[in-house]
Amino acid sequence: MAQTLQTDTNRAVDQILDHYRSDNPGVRANLHRLLTSGRLAGTGKLVILPVDQGFEHGPARSFAVNPAGYDPTYHAQLAVEAGCNAYAAPYGFIQQVAHEYAGRIPLILKVNSHDTLHDENDPAPAQTSSVKDALRLGCAAIGFTIYPGSANWKGMYEQLRMLAEEARDHGLAVVVWSYPRGSGLSKDGETAIDVVAYAAQIAAQLGAHIIKVKLPSDHLEQDAAKKVYTSERVPIATLAERVRHVMQASFAGRRIVVFSGGGKKGEESIYDEARAIRDGGGNGSIIGRNSFQRPKADAIKFLHKIMDIYAGKAE
Amino acid sequence: MAQTLQTDTNRAVDQILDHYRSDNPGVRANLHRLLTSGRLAGTGKLVILPVDQGFEHGPARSFAVNPAGYDPTYHAQLAVEAGCNAYAAPYGFIQQVAHEYAGRIPLILKVNSHDTLHDENDPAPAQTSSVKDALRLGCAAIGFTIYPGSANWKGMYEQLRMLAEEARDHGLAVVVWSYPRGSGLSKDGETAIDVVAYAAQIAAQLGAHIIKVKLPSDHLEQDAAKKVYTSERVPIATLAERVRHVMQASFAGRRIVVFSGGGKKGEESIYDEARAIRDGGGNGSIIGRNSFQRPKADAIKFLHKIMDIYAGKAE
Amino acid sequence: MAQTLQTDTNRAVDQILDHYRSDNPGVRANLHRLLTSGRLAGTGKLVILPVDQGFEHGPARSFAVNPAGYDPTYHAQLAVEAGCNAYAAPYGFIQQVAHEYAGRIPLILKVNSHDTLHDENDPAPAQTSSVKDALRLGCAAIGFTIYPGSANWKGMYEQLRMLAEEARDHGLAVVVWSYPRGSGLSKDGETAIDVVAYAAQIAAQLGAHIIKVKLPSDHLEQDAAKKVYTSERVPIATLAERVRHVMQASFAGRRIVVFSGGGKKGEESIYDEARAIRDGGGNGSIIGRNSFQRPKADAIKFLHKIMDIYAGKAE
Amino acid sequence: MAQTLQTDTNRAVDQILDHYRSDNPGVRANLHRLLTSGRLAGTGKLVILPVDQGFEHGPARSFAVNPAGYDPTYHAQLAVEAGCNAYAAPYGFIQQVAHEYAGRIPLILKVNSHDTLHDENDPAPAQTSSVKDALRLGCAAIGFTIYPGSANWKGMYEQLRMLAEEARDHGLAVVVWSYPRGSGLSKDGETAIDVVAYAAQIAAQLGAHIIKVKLPSDHLEQDAAKKVYTSERVPIATLAERVRHVMQASFAGRRIVVFSGGGKKGEESIYDEARAIRDGGGNGSIIGRNSFQRPKADAIKFLHKIMDIYAGKAE
Amino acid sequence: MAQTLQTDTNRAVDQILDHYRSDNPGVRANLHRLLTSGRLAGTGKLVILPVDQGFEHGPARSFAVNPAGYDPTYHAQLAVEAGCNAYAAPYGFIQQVAHEYAGRIPLILKVNSHDTLHDENDPAPAQTSSVKDALRLGCAAIGFTIYPGSANWKGMYEQLRMLAEEARDHGLAVVVWSYPRGSGLSKDGETAIDVVAYAAQIAAQLGAHIIKVKLPSDHLEQDAAKKVYTSERVPIATLAERVRHVMQASFAGRRIVVFSGGGKKGEESIYDEARAIRDGGGNGSIIGRNSFQRPKADAIKFLHKIMDIYAGKAE
């Protein structure tokens, strides 16, 4: 690392860390680790492998298509081989690999989760692990999901507040999955550009070091917002413009923002999304199902291509 | 500061601090800081810049009209350049600027917030930061919003009680945004003079060092109150009279009360409001959107004019 | 005080304190202070000035008729000048006067409160200050309101239990306002003799050192109770008899019980009530609105007359 | 006591304490005290005087018929004079007598209570005192009521669990009033033999050292249970058989079980109940209203007769 | 034990413990104890005797058919004589035997329970004992039931998280009963293969060291899952295949999974189930009613036969 600190690419890392000056050296060290791990080390870009679908959607829906994925070690190994910046998962999956992988790749412990055996209009995930777990397991960060727009928003924000404070105090970074959903929103509203930008702002105000949102559509959900987007002619026509607007809503780009891939789909459309994220100034991707639901060799090739797009090595 | 302690204007500050004799030296020192910072230093008047609209209303609705405001450093800089007494914002915005601005201008950490992605008739904000955060970030005070009239009043008052005690114990001042709203009130009732005066009294009884209320209308909401206002001929016809009545309800003027500006509007009407606050004995204004939604130079000119009204340098 | 310990009147105090032998010296010292302060010192009788109406009913409804009362210092001064045994109020009012008055008159910090901006059929007050506050402000006791008959009774009793234990542990006395109200009762039932006696019993069982109830009517609310009052011919025809019955329900007079005056009314009717309290063996009155809503001189004369009735100096 | 340890009757006590071998010496010492106090000392039988009706039913309904009972000292004195094994009551009543009686008779502090001013289909008592109170007041045990069959069962069981753990850790015994009641049961079901036996089992599983249940009827409430009672021909025709079955459900008699007397009734029917409890192997009675609602002399004669039945001195 | 560490069978134990490398030596030691106790010691297979039916279904329904079972010592003795790996029960039953049996057989303290006196569509068990209890009573593990599919899932998962963390920190293993049930599921869905596999995954993600599920049917409950099982042709036709799939869902067999027997039924069908569990790679059975509802000698013979099936000594 001392070596890379001399290189040109670390200007990107330094520039980013410059926005985290209020944070203590422990948090900054872990953000540094995330930004200097894997094939994108030093570029200021990240590709993270998250595997919480076994909990969120069920094991067969997640892993039957590529049964190697039932084994928790598979994913950590895939993340290492593909050169991801980090691997994120709930307690069970992380504790299966921590003793071997904690030093090899930054681990993000997903500390709340939700299943679909009792699905709610207004989701409220359960806390399923702790900051103490993350420390014991050698993780670099905790991950926490909030659902802005849910009737249960207050409980989630307050739980995040407490965990984020505890994490920061112990030198861990905080990654917030900010997924608008609930009775306050229409189905289309969940990915509407005004709502996604708002969700990013909320995560940033709540103290997220890294924000994860879905790629936004050009739908406008809230009347009061629509009026402003129209009158001020906020550019939201292209995906790159919408990414740029989300970055703006994330404290004018002063927070790291990664975008999620969603369900499995064609490779080309994902490469296009990566290009839009890059062109809009986003920090990268968090790609689960599109990685681990492919055979390992394909997944690595696929992830490398995305990394190359971010690194400017591929169109 | 030792110097200003000799000047005539500090009689105003001493007179105010005289009402805070039950408080410990830490709290009194921070109130002193708030009263001796900026262009109104020593006058007993305050103009505070609050920027919580990114959380409360969404980023585009707040900042699209003046996109410089997406950047959290913009506001702290604006507050300093305009000579405000303090800058108030939620965690995310404050932690972006604390390392640079904590010594230059008193910071008020807004420790609870609310968004409009799931809006409620009976609001109950989430605690989004802590007294410990405020201390770590070098703030002079915490800010907390209560909604008297909401079905959730009990939870809010109790949360405020706990945070206020903790803040006082650590030498921080407590600023309470007391905004009547909820199923106990009509829409007009939210700014009715009887209700606003009641809201100020509640904040004072709960231990607020500084109370923030909206400018009241001459509407009377509660029947039992209306009877008294009529029989006792409480003067509430002019805005200045209503401000005076709110000060009366704030322990006969023994609490600092600032009034909020509301949505963006014409400059002249705001100057008129400032004059009424001054004439009614109020302690000043807390002006958000009308400041940061103007271009910076305009905003500074506008804020200086208001300060001059309070300082008696302008009509 | 050493002096008064020799006098005849202290037999009354000793007799009362004899019922508090399970309490620690700190609590007993504060009860002693309450019983040996003011014009009724040493008589075993108490007249207490409570001013929580600014919070409970709103400032204008409470103080507009005598605007001096907007100022919190007015009430403490009135209590001292009138020779009351104690002054009771919520946090805001007490902390305004504590630095000057804590040594001059026993202060009772009202630690829970309720407003009428969102009124409920089943009230549940908010905790608005703490035992720690009471200690820091030099108070002799905390005051707490319960509403037996409310659907929220359980939460209130448990909150009282915790605060009472903490208060006792720190040598503070506990005053319980026991006001039946809620969906379990009719409007008339709130002051029915069976219900008021029950409310006194509950407060005593919960550990109140001093119980405050309303003066009961001869209405009988509960069928199961009515049967007993009739078959056992419990005398409840006169107000004095009803006071005597309430004292009986308060552990056969082993608890101090004071009765509240209610809304402002004619002087003579209040004197009659005081006579009934005296004749029924009650310990005195807690008189708010009828005190501070009169001009100060009138209020003092009025309170002195009541004290004289209790002291046996006036019919 | 050293003396009685040599006598034949202590075989009964030793036999019982043998079932409490997992408990610490402090708990065992207090159980020993309960079993070696009063006229039934050393017999393995208990008659306990409980007076919580002032809280549970109201003062007049409880004490008007024998007004001496308004005075809390009356009951402790009655329990001592009658030679009861223990006296049980809520905080207010216990703290009135503890300084005089704590050494003379084992005291049981009833730590939760319920009133009838707001009566519920699904009762959930309030915690009204603490283990710390019980220790400070010199009690031998805490008492706690659960209502199996109430929709609020979970909260009650968890509150009991916490208090029982704290009590055990401090050497106090735990007495559980297990009274089936609530929307899960019919009125008859509250005393049905299957339900009472189930309630005894629950109390035992939750860690009760002494279980108090009502005398069961031969009604069978639950269909699934009825099937078993019929197919296995569980003998439940006589009261003695039903008592025996409840003892069976109480870990094959490895827990102390006492039965409650219910409302005031004829002496002979209570003597018959005592004979059935004795013949069924129960450990005794807990008799409130039938004791303190009689004149003292009668009550003592009445209690002695019951004790003689248990001791084998009377038919 | 040192001796058995040399034998061939311990390869099975070592292989299993290899999946628990993130756990501390205390937890691993207790897992080792569970795997090296009883007749199946060293085989990697377990047969556990659980007796929580007295609490869950009532005493008569559980024990009337074999009344010896009312006595808690009966079951511990049965478990020892039959050579079970462990004995699991709620607090009351465990504390009756701990002083004698804690060293003779690993004890699992069931720390939450539920009764049927107030039955719910969406169950939420009460915590009925603690990690501290388990330690004091010499247990090897705690047991906790969750009901995925219940509307109360969040509270249960969070309670489990806290208790599991506390247990692990103190070297205790965590056994999770994962029983899908509640308004999110149909009756058939409770044992549907997709749901049972999901329930196993959830328990594993929440940190269960040992998972207990019901034997799954070939029903598919969730539409989104059904699609995948069909398209990916997941083999679920035979019971052995379904067991294998559940093991797959349990981190590809990296967690110990035991299957429950359900209500009393014919011996042969249970032997068939054991063969399917063995053939599918499951770790064994947890057999309550089918054990203790038979006469002791029969039960031992019956359990030995099952153990022989697992040990490969019987077909």
Tab-separated table of C-alpha atoms in Angstrom, chain A residues 22-245:
chain	number	residue	atom	x	y	z
A	22	SER	CA	-14.478	14.592	10.206
A	23	ASP	CA	-14.138	10.843	10.614
A	24	ASN	CA	-11.596	9.210	12.893
A	25	PRO	CA	-8.460	7.448	11.596
A	26	GLY	CA	-10.069	4.023	12.094
A	27	VAL	CA	-12.957	4.745	9.773
A	28	ARG	CA	-10.670	6.425	7.267
A	29	ALA	CA	-8.324	3.441	7.313
A	30	ASN	CA	-11.194	1.105	6.514
A	31	LEU	CA	-12.453	3.346	3.716
A	32	HIS	CA	-8.872	3.370	2.448
A	33	ARG	CA	-8.832	-0.418	2.531
A	34	LEU	CA	-12.051	-0.577	0.507
A	35	LEU	CA	-10.657	1.858	-2.055
A	36	THR	CA	-7.283	0.131	-2.382
A	37	SER	CA	-8.375	-3.497	-2.602
A	38	GLY	CA	-8.934	-5.589	-5.695
A	39	ARG	CA	-8.528	-4.787	-9.356
A	40	LEU	CA	-9.927	-1.287	-8.965
A	41	ALA	CA	-7.523	-0.413	-6.169
A	42	GLY	CA	-6.615	3.245	-6.281
A	43	THR	CA	-9.074	4.248	-8.988
A	44	GLY	CA	-11.725	5.653	-6.684
A	45	LYS	CA	-14.137	3.109	-8.158
A	46	LEU	CA	-15.634	0.060	-6.471
A	47	VAL	CA	-17.270	-3.193	-7.445
A	48	ILE	CA	-18.671	-4.986	-4.429
A	49	LEU	CA	-20.077	-8.515	-4.261
A	50	PRO	CA	-23.125	-8.747	-1.964
A	51	VAL	CA	-24.749	-12.074	-1.137
A	52	ASP	CA	-27.748	-11.554	1.119
A	53	GLN	CA	-30.301	-13.107	-1.213
A	54	GLY	CA	-30.328	-16.421	0.659
A	55	PHE	CA	-31.909	-14.525	3.536
A	56	GLU	CA	-33.867	-11.989	1.529
A	57	HIS	CA	-35.355	-14.261	-1.162
A	58	GLY	CA	-34.649	-17.812	0.011
A	59	PRO	CA	-31.860	-20.268	-0.795
A	60	ALA	CA	-33.270	-22.031	-3.860
A	61	ARG	CA	-34.336	-18.829	-5.585
A	62	SER	CA	-30.804	-17.553	-5.046
A	63	PHE	CA	-28.556	-20.541	-5.561
A	64	ALA	CA	-30.382	-23.348	-7.415
A	65	VAL	CA	-29.311	-21.981	-10.779
A	66	ASN	CA	-25.643	-22.257	-9.717
A	67	PRO	CA	-25.657	-24.683	-6.769
A	68	ALA	CA	-22.030	-23.960	-5.900
A	69	GLY	CA	-23.462	-20.846	-4.283
A	70	TYR	CA	-25.156	-22.770	-1.484
A	71	ASP	CA	-21.667	-22.964	-0.010
A	72	PRO	CA	-20.721	-19.690	1.683
A	73	THR	CA	-17.051	-20.106	0.872
A	74	TYR	CA	-17.874	-19.984	-2.828
A	75	HIS	CA	-18.786	-16.317	-2.725
A	76	ALA	CA	-15.811	-15.105	-0.745
A	77	GLN	CA	-13.575	-16.997	-3.131
A	78	LEU	CA	-15.389	-15.540	-6.152
A	79	ALA	CA	-14.980	-12.027	-4.758
A	80	VAL	CA	-11.267	-12.562	-4.273
A	81	GLU	CA	-10.689	-14.159	-7.654
A	82	ALA	CA	-12.694	-11.499	-9.471
A	83	GLY	CA	-10.792	-8.761	-7.640
A	84	CYS	CA	-13.821	-7.114	-6.034
A	85	ASN	CA	-13.213	-4.321	-3.543
A	86	ALA	CA	-15.288	-6.052	-0.872
A	87	TYR	CA	-17.642	-8.878	-0.056
A	88	ALA	CA	-20.906	-8.189	1.824
A	89	ALA	CA	-23.195	-10.729	3.489
A	90	PRO	CA	-25.263	-11.435	6.637
A	91	TYR	CA	-23.824	-12.988	9.788
A	92	GLY	CA	-24.110	-16.670	8.863
A	93	PHE	CA	-22.312	-16.302	5.559
A	94	ILE	CA	-19.607	-13.999	6.924
A	95	GLN	CA	-18.795	-16.116	9.976
A	96	GLN	CA	-18.299	-19.110	7.661
A	97	VAL	CA	-15.471	-17.368	5.833
A	98	ALA	CA	-14.078	-14.754	8.195
A	99	HIS	CA	-11.307	-16.922	9.660
A	100	GLU	CA	-9.895	-17.424	6.160
A	101	TYR	CA	-10.862	-14.316	4.216
A	102	ALA	CA	-10.941	-11.409	6.666
A	103	GLY	CA	-7.375	-10.521	5.764
A	104	ARG	CA	-7.677	-11.188	2.065
A	105	ILE	CA	-10.617	-8.978	1.155
A	106	PRO	CA	-12.543	-6.301	3.054
A	107	LEU	CA	-15.690	-7.843	4.535
A	108	ILE	CA	-18.934	-5.922	5.035
A	109	LEU	CA	-21.234	-7.421	7.656
A	110	LYS	CA	-24.868	-6.866	6.703
A	111	VAL	CA	-26.358	-6.249	10.143
A	112	ASN	CA	-30.038	-6.229	9.238
A	113	SER	CA	-32.104	-8.517	7.058
A	114	HIS	CA	-35.596	-9.304	5.954
A	115	ASP	CA	-37.201	-12.426	4.537
A	116	THR	CA	-40.159	-12.995	2.239
A	117	LEU	CA	-41.950	-15.621	4.345
A	118	HIS	CA	-43.972	-12.814	5.858
A	119	ASP	CA	-43.860	-9.987	3.404
A	120	GLU	CA	-45.037	-6.525	4.326
A	121	ASN	CA	-46.153	-3.477	2.451
A	122	ASP	CA	-44.170	-1.461	4.928
A	123	PRO	CA	-40.971	-3.396	5.430
A	124	ALA	CA	-38.899	-3.167	8.601
A	125	PRO	CA	-35.846	-5.451	8.595
A	126	ALA	CA	-34.641	-7.210	11.729
A	127	GLN	CA	-31.252	-6.501	13.190
A	128	THR	CA	-29.477	-9.807	12.710
A	129	SER	CA	-25.943	-9.061	13.834
A	130	SER	CA	-23.970	-6.400	15.638
A	131	VAL	CA	-21.013	-4.066	15.484
A	132	LYS	CA	-19.326	-6.351	17.990
A	133	ASP	CA	-19.791	-9.246	15.558
A	134	ALA	CA	-18.274	-7.172	12.766
A	135	LEU	CA	-15.239	-6.384	14.911
A	136	ARG	CA	-14.778	-9.952	16.067
A	137	LEU	CA	-15.004	-11.187	12.467
A	138	GLY	CA	-12.458	-8.698	11.163
A	139	CYS	CA	-14.835	-6.736	8.956
A	140	ALA	CA	-14.097	-3.339	7.437
A	141	ALA	CA	-17.669	-2.066	7.551
A	142	ILE	CA	-21.233	-2.792	8.529
A	143	GLY	CA	-24.096	-2.704	6.041
A	144	PHE	CA	-27.616	-1.598	6.919
A	145	THR	CA	-30.779	-1.386	4.822
A	146	ILE	CA	-33.340	1.380	5.234
A	147	TYR	CA	-36.635	1.599	3.369
A	148	PRO	CA	-37.548	5.296	3.073
A	149	GLY	CA	-41.261	5.497	2.328
A	150	SER	CA	-42.144	2.689	4.716
A	151	ALA	CA	-44.460	3.425	7.619
A	152	ASN	CA	-41.677	1.955	9.746
A	153	TRP	CA	-39.080	4.504	8.627
A	154	LYS	CA	-38.623	6.009	12.098
A	155	GLY	CA	-37.602	2.730	13.742
A	156	MET	CA	-35.144	1.960	10.931
A	157	TYR	CA	-33.497	5.368	10.933
A	158	GLU	CA	-33.086	5.253	14.701
A	159	GLN	CA	-31.643	1.745	14.618
A	160	LEU	CA	-29.223	2.851	11.910
A	161	ARG	CA	-28.288	5.923	13.945
A	162	MET	CA	-27.348	3.808	16.938
A	163	LEU	CA	-25.433	1.202	14.971
A	164	ALA	CA	-23.669	3.817	12.838
A	165	GLU	CA	-22.498	5.677	15.934
A	166	GLU	CA	-21.241	2.447	17.482
A	167	ALA	CA	-19.547	1.433	14.222
A	168	ARG	CA	-17.803	4.798	13.804
A	169	ASP	CA	-16.655	4.758	17.399
A	170	HIS	CA	-14.955	1.446	16.683
A	171	GLY	CA	-13.392	2.495	13.406
A	172	LEU	CA	-15.814	0.694	11.086
A	173	ALA	CA	-17.236	2.252	7.949
A	174	VAL	CA	-21.018	2.347	7.430
A	175	VAL	CA	-22.604	1.249	4.164
A	176	VAL	CA	-26.294	2.094	3.769
A	177	TRP	CA	-28.596	0.298	1.367
A	178	SER	CA	-31.242	3.015	0.814
A	179	TYR	CA	-34.202	1.384	-0.920
A	180	PRO	CA	-37.397	3.438	-1.105
A	181	ARG	CA	-40.387	1.165	-0.551
A	182	GLY	CA	-43.641	1.168	1.386
A	183	SER	CA	-47.103	2.622	1.630
A	184	GLY	CA	-45.806	6.154	1.069
A	185	LEU	CA	-44.835	5.308	-2.525
A	186	SER	CA	-46.199	3.804	-5.714
A	187	LYS	CA	-44.405	0.817	-7.254
A	188	ASP	CA	-42.879	3.090	-9.919
A	189	GLY	CA	-41.983	5.542	-7.211
A	190	GLU	CA	-39.476	3.118	-5.724
A	191	THR	CA	-37.020	3.910	-8.516
A	192	ALA	CA	-38.272	7.384	-9.456
A	193	ILE	CA	-35.394	9.826	-9.858
A	194	ASP	CA	-36.763	12.276	-7.283
A	195	VAL	CA	-37.231	9.450	-4.779
A	196	VAL	CA	-33.858	7.800	-5.357
A	197	ALA	CA	-32.103	11.162	-5.061
A	198	TYR	CA	-34.048	11.816	-1.855
A	199	ALA	CA	-33.114	8.344	-0.546
A	200	ALA	CA	-29.456	9.063	-1.223
A	201	GLN	CA	-29.715	12.404	0.607
A	202	ILE	CA	-31.330	10.705	3.620
A	203	ALA	CA	-28.617	8.070	3.797
A	204	ALA	CA	-25.962	10.787	3.619
A	205	GLN	CA	-27.639	12.872	6.335
A	206	LEU	CA	-27.858	9.764	8.531
A	207	GLY	CA	-24.104	9.366	8.307
A	208	ALA	CA	-23.562	6.731	5.600
A	209	HIS	CA	-19.968	6.595	4.439
A	210	ILE	CA	-21.000	4.608	1.399
A	211	ILE	CA	-24.466	4.785	-0.124
A	212	LYS	CA	-26.052	2.085	-2.187
A	213	VAL	CA	-29.114	2.936	-4.267
A	214	LYS	CA	-30.881	1.433	-7.236
A	215	LEU	CA	-30.427	2.943	-10.664
A	216	PRO	CA	-33.216	5.507	-11.037
A	217	SER	CA	-35.805	5.763	-13.789
A	218	ASP	CA	-36.965	9.124	-15.188
A	219	HIS	CA	-40.284	8.819	-13.372
A	220	LEU	CA	-41.095	11.669	-10.976
A	221	GLU	CA	-43.139	10.520	-7.982
A	222	GLN	CA	-43.850	13.480	-5.736
A	223	ASP	CA	-45.891	16.413	-6.976
A	224	ALA	CA	-43.941	18.985	-5.010
A	225	ALA	CA	-40.711	17.609	-6.451
A	226	LYS	CA	-42.023	17.338	-9.995
A	227	LYS	CA	-42.740	21.064	-9.967
A	228	VAL	CA	-39.108	21.855	-9.145
A	229	TYR	CA	-37.535	19.393	-11.592
A	230	THR	CA	-39.640	20.973	-14.315
A	231	SER	CA	-39.188	24.626	-13.409
A	232	GLU	CA	-35.454	24.264	-12.780
A	233	ARG	CA	-34.997	21.945	-15.777
A	234	VAL	CA	-32.949	19.433	-13.813
A	235	PRO	CA	-31.442	17.155	-16.494
A	236	ILE	CA	-32.749	13.627	-15.939
A	237	ALA	CA	-33.360	12.335	-19.450
A	238	THR	CA	-30.437	9.888	-19.674
A	239	LEU	CA	-29.287	7.341	-17.119
A	240	ALA	CA	-25.917	9.122	-16.876
A	241	GLU	CA	-27.706	12.373	-16.073
A	242	ARG	CA	-29.768	10.674	-13.420
A	243	VAL	CA	-26.645	9.142	-11.874
A	244	ARG	CA	-25.106	12.606	-11.884
A	245	HIS	CA	-28.180	13.984	-10.119
